[in-house]
Coordinates of C-alpha atoms in Angstrom, one line a residue:
X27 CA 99.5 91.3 85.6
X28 CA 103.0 92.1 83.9
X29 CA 104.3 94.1 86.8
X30 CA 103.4 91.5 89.1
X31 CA 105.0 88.3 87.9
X32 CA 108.3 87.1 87.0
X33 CA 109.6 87.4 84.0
X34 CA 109.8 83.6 83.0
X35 CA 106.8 83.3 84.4
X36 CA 105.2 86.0 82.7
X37 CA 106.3 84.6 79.4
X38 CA 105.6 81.1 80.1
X39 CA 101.7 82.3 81.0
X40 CA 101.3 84.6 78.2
X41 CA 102.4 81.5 75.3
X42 CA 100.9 78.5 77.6
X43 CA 98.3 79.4 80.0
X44 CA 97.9 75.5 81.3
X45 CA 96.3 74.8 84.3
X46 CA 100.0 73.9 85.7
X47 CA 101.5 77.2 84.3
X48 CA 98.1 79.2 86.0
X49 CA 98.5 76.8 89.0
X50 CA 102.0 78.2 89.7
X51 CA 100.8 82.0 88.8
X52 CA 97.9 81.5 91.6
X53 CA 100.9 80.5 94.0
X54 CA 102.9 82.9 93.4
X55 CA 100.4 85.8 93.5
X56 CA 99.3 84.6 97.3
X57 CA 102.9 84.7 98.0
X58 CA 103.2 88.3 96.6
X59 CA 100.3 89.3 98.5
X60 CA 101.6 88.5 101.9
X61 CA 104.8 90.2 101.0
X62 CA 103.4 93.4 99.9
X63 CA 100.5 93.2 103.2
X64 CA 104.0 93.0 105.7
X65 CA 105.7 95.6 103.0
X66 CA 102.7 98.1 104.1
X67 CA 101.5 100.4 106.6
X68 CA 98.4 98.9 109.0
X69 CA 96.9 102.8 108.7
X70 CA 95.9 102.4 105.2
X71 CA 92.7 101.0 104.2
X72 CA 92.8 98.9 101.5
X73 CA 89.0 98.1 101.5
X74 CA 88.6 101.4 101.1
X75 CA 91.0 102.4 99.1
X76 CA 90.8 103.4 95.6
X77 CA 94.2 104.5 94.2
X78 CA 94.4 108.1 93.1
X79 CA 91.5 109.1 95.0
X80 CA 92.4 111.4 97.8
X81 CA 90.2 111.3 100.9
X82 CA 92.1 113.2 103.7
X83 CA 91.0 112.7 107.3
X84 CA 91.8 113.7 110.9
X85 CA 92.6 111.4 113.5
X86 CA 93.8 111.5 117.1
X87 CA 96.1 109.4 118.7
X88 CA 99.6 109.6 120.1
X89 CA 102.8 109.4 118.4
X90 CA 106.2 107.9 118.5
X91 CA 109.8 108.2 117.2
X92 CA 112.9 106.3 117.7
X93 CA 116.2 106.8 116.9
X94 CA 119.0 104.3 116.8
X95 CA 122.7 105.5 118.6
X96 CA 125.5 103.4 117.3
X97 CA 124.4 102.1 114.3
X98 CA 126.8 103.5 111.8
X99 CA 129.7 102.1 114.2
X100 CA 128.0 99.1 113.5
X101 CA 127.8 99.2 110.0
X102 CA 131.7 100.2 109.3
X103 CA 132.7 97.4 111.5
X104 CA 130.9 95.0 109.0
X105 CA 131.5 97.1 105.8
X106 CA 134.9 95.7 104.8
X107 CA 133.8 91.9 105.2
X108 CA 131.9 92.0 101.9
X109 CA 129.1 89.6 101.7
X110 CA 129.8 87.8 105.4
X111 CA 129.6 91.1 107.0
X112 CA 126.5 92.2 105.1
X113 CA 124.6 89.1 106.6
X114 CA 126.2 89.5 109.9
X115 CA 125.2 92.7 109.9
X116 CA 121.6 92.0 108.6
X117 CA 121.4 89.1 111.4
X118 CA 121.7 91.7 114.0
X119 CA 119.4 94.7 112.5
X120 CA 117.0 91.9 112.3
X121 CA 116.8 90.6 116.0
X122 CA 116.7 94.5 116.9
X123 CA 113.6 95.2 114.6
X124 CA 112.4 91.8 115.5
X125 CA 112.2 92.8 119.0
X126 CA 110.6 96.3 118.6
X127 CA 108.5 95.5 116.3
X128 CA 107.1 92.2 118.6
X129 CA 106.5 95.0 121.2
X130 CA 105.0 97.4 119.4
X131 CA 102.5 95.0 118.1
X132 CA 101.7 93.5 121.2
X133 CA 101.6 96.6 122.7
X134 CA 98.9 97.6 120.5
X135 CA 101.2 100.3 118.1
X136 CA 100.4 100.7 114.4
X137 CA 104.5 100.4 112.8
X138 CA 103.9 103.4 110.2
X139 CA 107.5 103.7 108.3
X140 CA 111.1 102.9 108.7
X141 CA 113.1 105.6 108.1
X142 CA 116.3 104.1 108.0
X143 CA 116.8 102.6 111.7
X144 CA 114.4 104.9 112.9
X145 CA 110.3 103.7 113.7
X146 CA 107.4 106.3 113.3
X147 CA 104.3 104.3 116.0
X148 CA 101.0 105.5 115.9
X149 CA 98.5 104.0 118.4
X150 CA 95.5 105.2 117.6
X151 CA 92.8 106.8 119.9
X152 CA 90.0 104.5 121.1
X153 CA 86.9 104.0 123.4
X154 CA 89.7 103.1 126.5
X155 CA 90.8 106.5 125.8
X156 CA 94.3 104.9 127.0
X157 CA 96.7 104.9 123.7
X158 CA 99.2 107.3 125.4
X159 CA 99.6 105.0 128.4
X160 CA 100.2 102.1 126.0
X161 CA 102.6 104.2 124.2
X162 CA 104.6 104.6 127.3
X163 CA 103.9 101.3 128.5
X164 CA 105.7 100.1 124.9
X165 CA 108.6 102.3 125.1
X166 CA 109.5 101.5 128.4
X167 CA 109.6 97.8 127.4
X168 CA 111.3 98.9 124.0
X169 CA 114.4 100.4 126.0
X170 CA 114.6 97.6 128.6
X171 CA 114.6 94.9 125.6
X172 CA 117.5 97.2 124.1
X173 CA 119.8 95.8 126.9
X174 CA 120.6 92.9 124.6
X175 CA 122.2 95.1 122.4
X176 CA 124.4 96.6 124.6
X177 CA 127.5 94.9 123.6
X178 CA 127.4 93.6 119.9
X179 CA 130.5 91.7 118.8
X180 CA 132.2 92.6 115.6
X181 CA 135.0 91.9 113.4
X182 CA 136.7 95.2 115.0
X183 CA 135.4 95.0 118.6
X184 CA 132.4 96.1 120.5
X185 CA 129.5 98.1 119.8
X186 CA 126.4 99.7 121.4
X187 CA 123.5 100.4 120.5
X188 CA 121.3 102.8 122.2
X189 CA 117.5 104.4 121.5
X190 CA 115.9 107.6 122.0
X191 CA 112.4 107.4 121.9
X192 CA 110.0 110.5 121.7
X193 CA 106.6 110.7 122.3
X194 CA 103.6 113.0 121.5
X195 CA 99.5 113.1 121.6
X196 CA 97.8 115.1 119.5
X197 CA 95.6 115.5 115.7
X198 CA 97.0 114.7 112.3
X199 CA 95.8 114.6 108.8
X200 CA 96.0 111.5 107.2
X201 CA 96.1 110.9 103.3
X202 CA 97.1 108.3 100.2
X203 CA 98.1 110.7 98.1
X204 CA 99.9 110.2 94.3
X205 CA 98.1 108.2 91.0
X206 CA 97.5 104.6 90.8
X207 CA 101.1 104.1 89.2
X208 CA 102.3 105.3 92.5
X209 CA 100.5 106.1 95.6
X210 CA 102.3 107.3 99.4
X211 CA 100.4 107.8 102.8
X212 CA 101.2 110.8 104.7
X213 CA 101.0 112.4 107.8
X214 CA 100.5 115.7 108.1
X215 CA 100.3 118.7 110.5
X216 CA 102.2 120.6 112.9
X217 CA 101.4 117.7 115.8
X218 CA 103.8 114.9 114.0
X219 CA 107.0 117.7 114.0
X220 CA 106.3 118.2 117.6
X221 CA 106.4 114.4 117.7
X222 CA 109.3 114.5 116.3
X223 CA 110.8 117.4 117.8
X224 CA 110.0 115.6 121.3
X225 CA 112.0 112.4 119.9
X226 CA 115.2 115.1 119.0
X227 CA 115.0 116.2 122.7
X228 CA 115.0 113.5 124.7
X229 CA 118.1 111.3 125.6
X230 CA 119.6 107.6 125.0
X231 CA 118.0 104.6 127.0
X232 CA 115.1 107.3 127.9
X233 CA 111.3 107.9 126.6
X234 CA 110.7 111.4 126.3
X235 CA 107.3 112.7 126.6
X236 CA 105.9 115.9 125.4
X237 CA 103.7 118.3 127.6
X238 CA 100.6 117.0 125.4
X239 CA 101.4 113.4 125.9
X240 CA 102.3 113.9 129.8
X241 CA 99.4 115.6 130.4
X242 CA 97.0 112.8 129.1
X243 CA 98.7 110.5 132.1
X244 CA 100.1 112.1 134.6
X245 CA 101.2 110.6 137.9
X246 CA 100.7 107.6 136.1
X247 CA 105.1 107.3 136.4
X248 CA 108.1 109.3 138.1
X249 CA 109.3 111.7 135.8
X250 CA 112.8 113.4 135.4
X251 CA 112.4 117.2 134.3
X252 CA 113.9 117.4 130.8
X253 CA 114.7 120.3 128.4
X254 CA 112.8 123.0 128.8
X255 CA 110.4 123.9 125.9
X256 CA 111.2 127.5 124.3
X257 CA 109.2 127.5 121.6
X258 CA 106.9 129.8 121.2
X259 CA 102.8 128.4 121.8
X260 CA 101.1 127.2 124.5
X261 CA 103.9 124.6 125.7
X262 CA 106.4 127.7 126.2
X263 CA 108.5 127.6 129.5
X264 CA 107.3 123.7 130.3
X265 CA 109.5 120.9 130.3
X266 CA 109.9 117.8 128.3
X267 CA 109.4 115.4 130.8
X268 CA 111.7 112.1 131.1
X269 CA 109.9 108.3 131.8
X270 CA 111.6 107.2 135.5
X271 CA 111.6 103.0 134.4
X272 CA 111.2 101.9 138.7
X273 CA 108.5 99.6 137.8
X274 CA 108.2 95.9 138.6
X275 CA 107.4 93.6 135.8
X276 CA 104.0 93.2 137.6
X277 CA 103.9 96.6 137.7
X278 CA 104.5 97.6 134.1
X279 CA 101.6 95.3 133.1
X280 CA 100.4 92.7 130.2
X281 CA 101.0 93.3 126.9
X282 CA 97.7 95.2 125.1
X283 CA 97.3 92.6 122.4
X284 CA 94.9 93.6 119.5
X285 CA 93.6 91.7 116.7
X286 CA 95.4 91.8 114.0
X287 CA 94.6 93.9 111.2
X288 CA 94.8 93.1 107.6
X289 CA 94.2 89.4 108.0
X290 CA 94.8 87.4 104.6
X291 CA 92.6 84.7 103.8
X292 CA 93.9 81.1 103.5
X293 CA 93.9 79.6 100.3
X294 CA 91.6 77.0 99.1
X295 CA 92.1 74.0 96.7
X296 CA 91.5 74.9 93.2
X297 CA 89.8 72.1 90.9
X298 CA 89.7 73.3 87.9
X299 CA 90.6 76.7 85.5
X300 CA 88.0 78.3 85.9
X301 CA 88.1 78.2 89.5
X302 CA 92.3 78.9 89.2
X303 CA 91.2 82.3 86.9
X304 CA 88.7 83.4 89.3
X305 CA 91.2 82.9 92.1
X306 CA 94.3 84.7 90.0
X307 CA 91.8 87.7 89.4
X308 CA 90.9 87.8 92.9
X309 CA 94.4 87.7 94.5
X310 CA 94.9 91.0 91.3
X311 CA 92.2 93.0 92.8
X312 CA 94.0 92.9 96.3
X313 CA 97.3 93.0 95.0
X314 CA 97.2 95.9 92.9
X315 CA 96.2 98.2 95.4
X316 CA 99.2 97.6 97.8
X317 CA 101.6 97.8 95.0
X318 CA 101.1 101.4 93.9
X319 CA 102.8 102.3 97.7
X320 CA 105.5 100.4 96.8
X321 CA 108.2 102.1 94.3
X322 CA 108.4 100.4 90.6
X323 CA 112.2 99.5 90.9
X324 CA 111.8 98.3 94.5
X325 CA 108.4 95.8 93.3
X326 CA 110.5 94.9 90.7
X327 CA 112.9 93.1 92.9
X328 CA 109.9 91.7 95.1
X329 CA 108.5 90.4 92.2
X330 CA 111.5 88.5 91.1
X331 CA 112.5 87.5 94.9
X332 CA 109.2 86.4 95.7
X333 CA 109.8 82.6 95.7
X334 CA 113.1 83.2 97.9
X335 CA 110.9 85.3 99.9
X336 CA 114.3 87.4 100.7
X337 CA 116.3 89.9 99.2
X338 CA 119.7 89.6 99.9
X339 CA 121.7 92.4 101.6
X340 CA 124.6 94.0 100.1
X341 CA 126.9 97.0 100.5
X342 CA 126.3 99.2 97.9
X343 CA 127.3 103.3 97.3
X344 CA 124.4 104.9 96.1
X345 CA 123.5 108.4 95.5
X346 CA 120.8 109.9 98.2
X347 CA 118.9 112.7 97.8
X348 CA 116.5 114.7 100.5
X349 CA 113.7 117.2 100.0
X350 CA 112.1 119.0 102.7
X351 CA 109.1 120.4 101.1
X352 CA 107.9 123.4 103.4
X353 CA 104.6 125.4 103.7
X354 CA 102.0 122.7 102.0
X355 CA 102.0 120.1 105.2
X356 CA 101.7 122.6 107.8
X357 CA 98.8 124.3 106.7
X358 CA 96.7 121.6 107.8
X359 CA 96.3 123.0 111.5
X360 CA 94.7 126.1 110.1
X361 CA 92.3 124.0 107.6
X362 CA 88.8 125.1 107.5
X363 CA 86.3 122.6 107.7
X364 CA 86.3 121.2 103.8
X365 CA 89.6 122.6 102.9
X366 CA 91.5 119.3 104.2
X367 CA 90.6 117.8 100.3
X368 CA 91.8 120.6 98.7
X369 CA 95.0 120.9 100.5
X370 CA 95.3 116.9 100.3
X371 CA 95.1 117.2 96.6
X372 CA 97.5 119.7 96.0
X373 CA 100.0 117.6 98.1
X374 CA 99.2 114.3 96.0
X375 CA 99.7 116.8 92.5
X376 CA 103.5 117.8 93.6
X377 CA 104.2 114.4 95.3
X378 CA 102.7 113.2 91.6
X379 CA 105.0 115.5 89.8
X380 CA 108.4 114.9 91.9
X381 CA 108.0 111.3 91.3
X382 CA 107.4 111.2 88.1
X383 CA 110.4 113.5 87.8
X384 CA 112.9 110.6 89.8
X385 CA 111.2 108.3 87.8
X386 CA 111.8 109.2 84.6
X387 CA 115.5 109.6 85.7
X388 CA 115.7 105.8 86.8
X389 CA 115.7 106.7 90.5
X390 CA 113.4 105.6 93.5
X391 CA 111.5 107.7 95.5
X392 CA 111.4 105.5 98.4
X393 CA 108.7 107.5 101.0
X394 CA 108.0 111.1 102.6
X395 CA 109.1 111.1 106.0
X396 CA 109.5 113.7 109.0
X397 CA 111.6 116.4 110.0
X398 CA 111.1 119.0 112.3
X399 CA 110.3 121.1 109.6
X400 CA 108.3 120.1 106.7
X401 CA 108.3 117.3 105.5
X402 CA 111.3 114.9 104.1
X403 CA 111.1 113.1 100.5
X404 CA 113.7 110.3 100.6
X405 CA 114.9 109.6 97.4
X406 CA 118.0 106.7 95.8
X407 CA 120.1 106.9 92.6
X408 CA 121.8 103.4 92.0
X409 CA 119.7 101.1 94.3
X410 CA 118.2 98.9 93.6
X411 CA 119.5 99.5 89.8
X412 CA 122.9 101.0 89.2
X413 CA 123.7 103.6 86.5
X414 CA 127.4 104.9 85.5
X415 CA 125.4 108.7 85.9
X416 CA 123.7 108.6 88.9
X417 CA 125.3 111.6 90.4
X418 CA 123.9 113.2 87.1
X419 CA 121.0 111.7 86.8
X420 CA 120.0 113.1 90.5
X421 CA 121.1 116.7 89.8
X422 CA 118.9 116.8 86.6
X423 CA 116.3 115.4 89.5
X424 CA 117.1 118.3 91.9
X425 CA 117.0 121.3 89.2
X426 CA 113.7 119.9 87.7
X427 CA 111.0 119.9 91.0
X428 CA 113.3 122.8 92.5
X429 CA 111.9 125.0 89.5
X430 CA 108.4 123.2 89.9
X431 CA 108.5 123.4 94.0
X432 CA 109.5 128.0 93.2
X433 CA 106.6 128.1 90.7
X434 CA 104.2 126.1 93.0
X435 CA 101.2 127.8 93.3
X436 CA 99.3 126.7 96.4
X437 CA 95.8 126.6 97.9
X438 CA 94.6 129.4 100.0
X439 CA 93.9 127.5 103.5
X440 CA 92.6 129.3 106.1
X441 CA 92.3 132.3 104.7
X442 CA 96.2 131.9 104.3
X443 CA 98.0 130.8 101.0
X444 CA 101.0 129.4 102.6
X445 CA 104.7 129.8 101.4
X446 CA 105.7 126.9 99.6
X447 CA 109.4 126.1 99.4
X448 CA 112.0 123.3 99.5
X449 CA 115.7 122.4 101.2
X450 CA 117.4 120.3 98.8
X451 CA 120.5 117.5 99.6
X452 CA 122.3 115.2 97.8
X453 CA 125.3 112.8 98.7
X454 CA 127.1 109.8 97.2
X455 CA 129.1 107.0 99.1
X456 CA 129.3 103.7 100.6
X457 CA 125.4 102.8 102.3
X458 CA 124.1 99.1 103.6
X459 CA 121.3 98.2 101.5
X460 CA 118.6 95.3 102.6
X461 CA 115.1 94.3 103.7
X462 CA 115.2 95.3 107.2
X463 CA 112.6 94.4 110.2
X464 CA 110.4 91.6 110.8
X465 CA 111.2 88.6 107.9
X466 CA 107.9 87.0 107.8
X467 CA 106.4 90.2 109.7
X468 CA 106.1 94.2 109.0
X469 CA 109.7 95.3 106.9
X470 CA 110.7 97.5 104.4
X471 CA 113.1 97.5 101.6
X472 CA 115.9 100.7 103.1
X473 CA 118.9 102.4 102.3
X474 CA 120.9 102.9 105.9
X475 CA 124.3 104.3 106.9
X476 CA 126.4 107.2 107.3
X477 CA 126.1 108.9 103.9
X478 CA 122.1 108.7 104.3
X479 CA 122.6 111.0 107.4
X480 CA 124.9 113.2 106.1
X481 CA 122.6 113.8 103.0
X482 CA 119.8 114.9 105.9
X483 CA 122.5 117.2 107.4
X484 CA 123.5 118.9 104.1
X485 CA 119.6 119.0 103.3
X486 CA 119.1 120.8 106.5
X487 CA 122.0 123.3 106.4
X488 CA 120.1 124.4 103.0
X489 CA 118.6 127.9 102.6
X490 CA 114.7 128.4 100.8
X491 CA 115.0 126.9 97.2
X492 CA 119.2 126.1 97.7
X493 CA 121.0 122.4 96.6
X494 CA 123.4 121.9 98.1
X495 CA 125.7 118.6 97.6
X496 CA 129.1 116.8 99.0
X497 CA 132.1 116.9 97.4
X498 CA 131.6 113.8 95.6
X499 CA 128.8 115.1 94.0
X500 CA 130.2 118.3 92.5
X501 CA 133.2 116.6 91.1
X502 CA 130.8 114.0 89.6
X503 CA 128.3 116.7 87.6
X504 CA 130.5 119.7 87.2
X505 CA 131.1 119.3 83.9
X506 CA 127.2 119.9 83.1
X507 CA 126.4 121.5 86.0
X508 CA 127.3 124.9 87.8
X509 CA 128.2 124.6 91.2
X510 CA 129.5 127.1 93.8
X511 CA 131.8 126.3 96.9
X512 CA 130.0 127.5 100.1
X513 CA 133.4 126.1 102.5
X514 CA 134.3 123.4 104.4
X515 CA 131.5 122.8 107.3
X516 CA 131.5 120.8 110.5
X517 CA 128.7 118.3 110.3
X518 CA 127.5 116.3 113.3
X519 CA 128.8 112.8 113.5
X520 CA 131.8 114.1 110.9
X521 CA 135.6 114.1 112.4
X522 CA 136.8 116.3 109.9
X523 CA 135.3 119.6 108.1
X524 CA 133.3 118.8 105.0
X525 CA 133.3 120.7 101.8
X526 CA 130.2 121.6 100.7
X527 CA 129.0 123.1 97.3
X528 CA 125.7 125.0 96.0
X529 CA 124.0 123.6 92.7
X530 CA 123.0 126.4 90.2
X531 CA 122.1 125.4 87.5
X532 CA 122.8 123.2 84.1
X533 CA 125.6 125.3 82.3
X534 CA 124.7 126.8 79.0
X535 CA 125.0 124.4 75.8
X536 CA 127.9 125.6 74.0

């Protein structure tokens, strides 16, 4: 119960535990609970869950990605307003999220992550057999609702906002993976990178739709021909085909509305302590399951905001570091029957390890995520607690699980034992911090803004087992650290070359 109340509370329960005193613990743990149910994903079972247990298992369904155009024009023009253009800027991230994630819901979508202003949607295969229309049908309405962002007003003029919007049918593994302390759901399998790629390839104000996905609805729409697919597999020399929105209202159709998921029971009157105890240990065996996907530092601040029900935003400059962590996640296309456990395990050991690695360094590892390759572990220095070394305290992350990600030693799957290996970025500098989406609906506590992409770009433009960090970075941790200039690089979204620099190793105690 420590880790899940207040810290006057806490005390004021642990020397007086009056009915009042328990009365207000009761309170506040409901209040906890409905944060942490909108804080998590609708794909993971609590009833079934029992954290640190891995139990892998393959669904089918169609995917979608967003991506947000214009958002980091939208952030600068706030950045230099200080608290006033935090919350102006929070006010307008919030109707956008508000919207999608209205739509999505309705549309019957399951919101998976944030990853920063981008959305990862599953709608899951059922006995209509229809998810990929309804994922079209929702990203159709998800670009027409984007219209009222089209000219944002800000201290320093106008902005846009456009979406790309990707998406793909197909298989993928799911899994909680991690220990009680800390637990993560993943996706994985080569099916949610093509989702992905699909998303990468498509175009502003446009749904994008894979071969796979088109081919589950065909003359269902007009299509535009997009890029052509050159990869190598049974999609080669097809095109990427782009959602013609010439539909009527009447003919785009109702909204899909589902039940809800995770519904929370409503809370009785208590008369007396015994019935308060029972009630405070019932609201801790629901709560306590939902907090291990949630990082320490970041239920921390839930904890203590609880009452507020809000964190407020603020314009911080953290240090960001991205993994991709290659070879595991794509060997679960070539799983033989039985081997999704063992390959699920092995996962939730080096997801285990790396955390307990940022951990122990005062960091937050804040989710995995997706990239066209591998997959992406997000991780902050300095949100949401600062630290005069967080530059340092982030290299000593990096070395650490590179040298545990090179001496790896991974299942055989399918006859296979895959090649396990990592890309490695960090950056420091200015970053929008807040609870973004929904506020008394699905949202996430993020880390958003220019420096949070770059990070991903300098993560990307690393070679097998290679850190490689911004300027910042090196100046910050070269007195303990070596660190080799590679040259000045043109980054996407970047007006000016960018200096980039490999890190070694820790230099020698002398």
């Amino acid at each position: 119960m420590r880790l899940l109340l207040p810290a006057e509370m806490y005390a004021s329960m642990w020397g007086n535990p009056s009915m009042e005193i328990m009365i207000e613990v009761h309170k506040h743990l409901r209040t906890l609970q409905r944060i942490l149910h909108d804080y998590t994903s609708r794909q993971i079972s609590f009833n079934k869950l029992k954290p640190g247990i891995v139990k892998p298992e393959w669904q089918y369904g169609t995917m979608m990605f967003t991506d947000l155009a214009g958002f980091t024009k939208l952030i600068e023009a706030n950045s230099t307003k200080g608290r006033e253009g935090a919350e102006n800027l929070l006010s307008q991230l919030t109707k956008y999220f508000s919207a999608m994630i209205a739509i999505i819901s309705k549309s019957g979508g399951d919101l998976v992550e944030f990853t920063g202003d981008a959305l990862l949607v599953v709608f899951p295969k059922n006995e209509k057999d229809d998810e990929t229309l309804r994922a079209v049908r929702a990203g159709l309405r998800m670009q027409r609702a984007m219209k009222e962002f089209a000219k944002i007003q800000t201290p320093t003029g106008e902005v846009t906002l456009e979406m790309r919007i990707g998406i793909h049918s197909g298989r993928f593994l799911t899994a909680d993976i991690g220990t009680p302390r800390r637990m993560e759901h993943v996706l994985l399998g080569q099916d949610v990178q093509k989702a992905k790629l699909t998303e990468s390839k498509g175009r502003n104000k446009r749904v994008n739709l894979s071969p796979a996905a088109y081919g589950r609805i065909g003359d269902r729409f007009r299509y535009e021909p997009g890029e052509l697919i050159t990869e190598e597999g049974k999609d080669k020399d097809k095109h990427y085909m782009l959602v013609e929105d010439d539909l009527k209202d009447e003919d785009l159709g109702e909204y899909e509305i589902t039940p809800m998921g995770r519904r929370i029971a409503a809370s009785g009157i208590l008369f007396d302590k015994k019935e308060v105890f029972e009630g405070i240990t019932e609201l801790l065996d629901s709560i306590e399951p939902m907090a291990s996907f949630i990082p320490s530092p970041v239920l921390s601040l839930l904890v203590e905001s609880a009452a507020e029900r809000k964190i407020d935003p603020d314009f911080s400059r953290p240090t960001i570091m991205f993994i991709n962590f290659i070879g595991l996640p794509e060997a679960a296309d070539r799983a033989l029957p039985g081997e999704e456990t063992k390959l699920a395990m092995s996962y939730s050991k080096a997801f285990s390890f790396i955390n307990a690695v940022v951990e122990s360094r005062g960091g937050v590892l804040k989710k995995v995520t997706y990239h066209l390759t591998g997959s992406d572990i997000v991780i902050y220095f300095g949100v949401p607690t600062a630290h005069t070394n967080d530059e340092m305290r982030a290299a000593s992350a990096a070395v650490a699980i590179r040298e545990y990600i090179v001496n790896f030693k991974a299942p055989t799957i399918g006859s296979i034992q895959p090649e396990v290996y990592c890309q490695i970025g960090i950056n420091t500098g200015p970053a929008f911090v807040a609870e973004v989406g929904d506020p008394r609906g699905r949202r996430e506590y993020n880390v958003l803004g220019d420096t949070v992409n770059t990070t991903a770009r300098l993560m990307s433009r690393a070679q097998k087992n290679q850190i490689i960090i911004s300027e910042h970075v090196q100046k910050a941790i070269e007195a303990k650290y070596e660190c080799s200039l590679l040259g000045e690089v043109s980054l996407k979204g970047k007006s000016a070359p960018m200096a980039l620099f490999e890190l070694t190793q820790k230099k020698p105690k002398k």
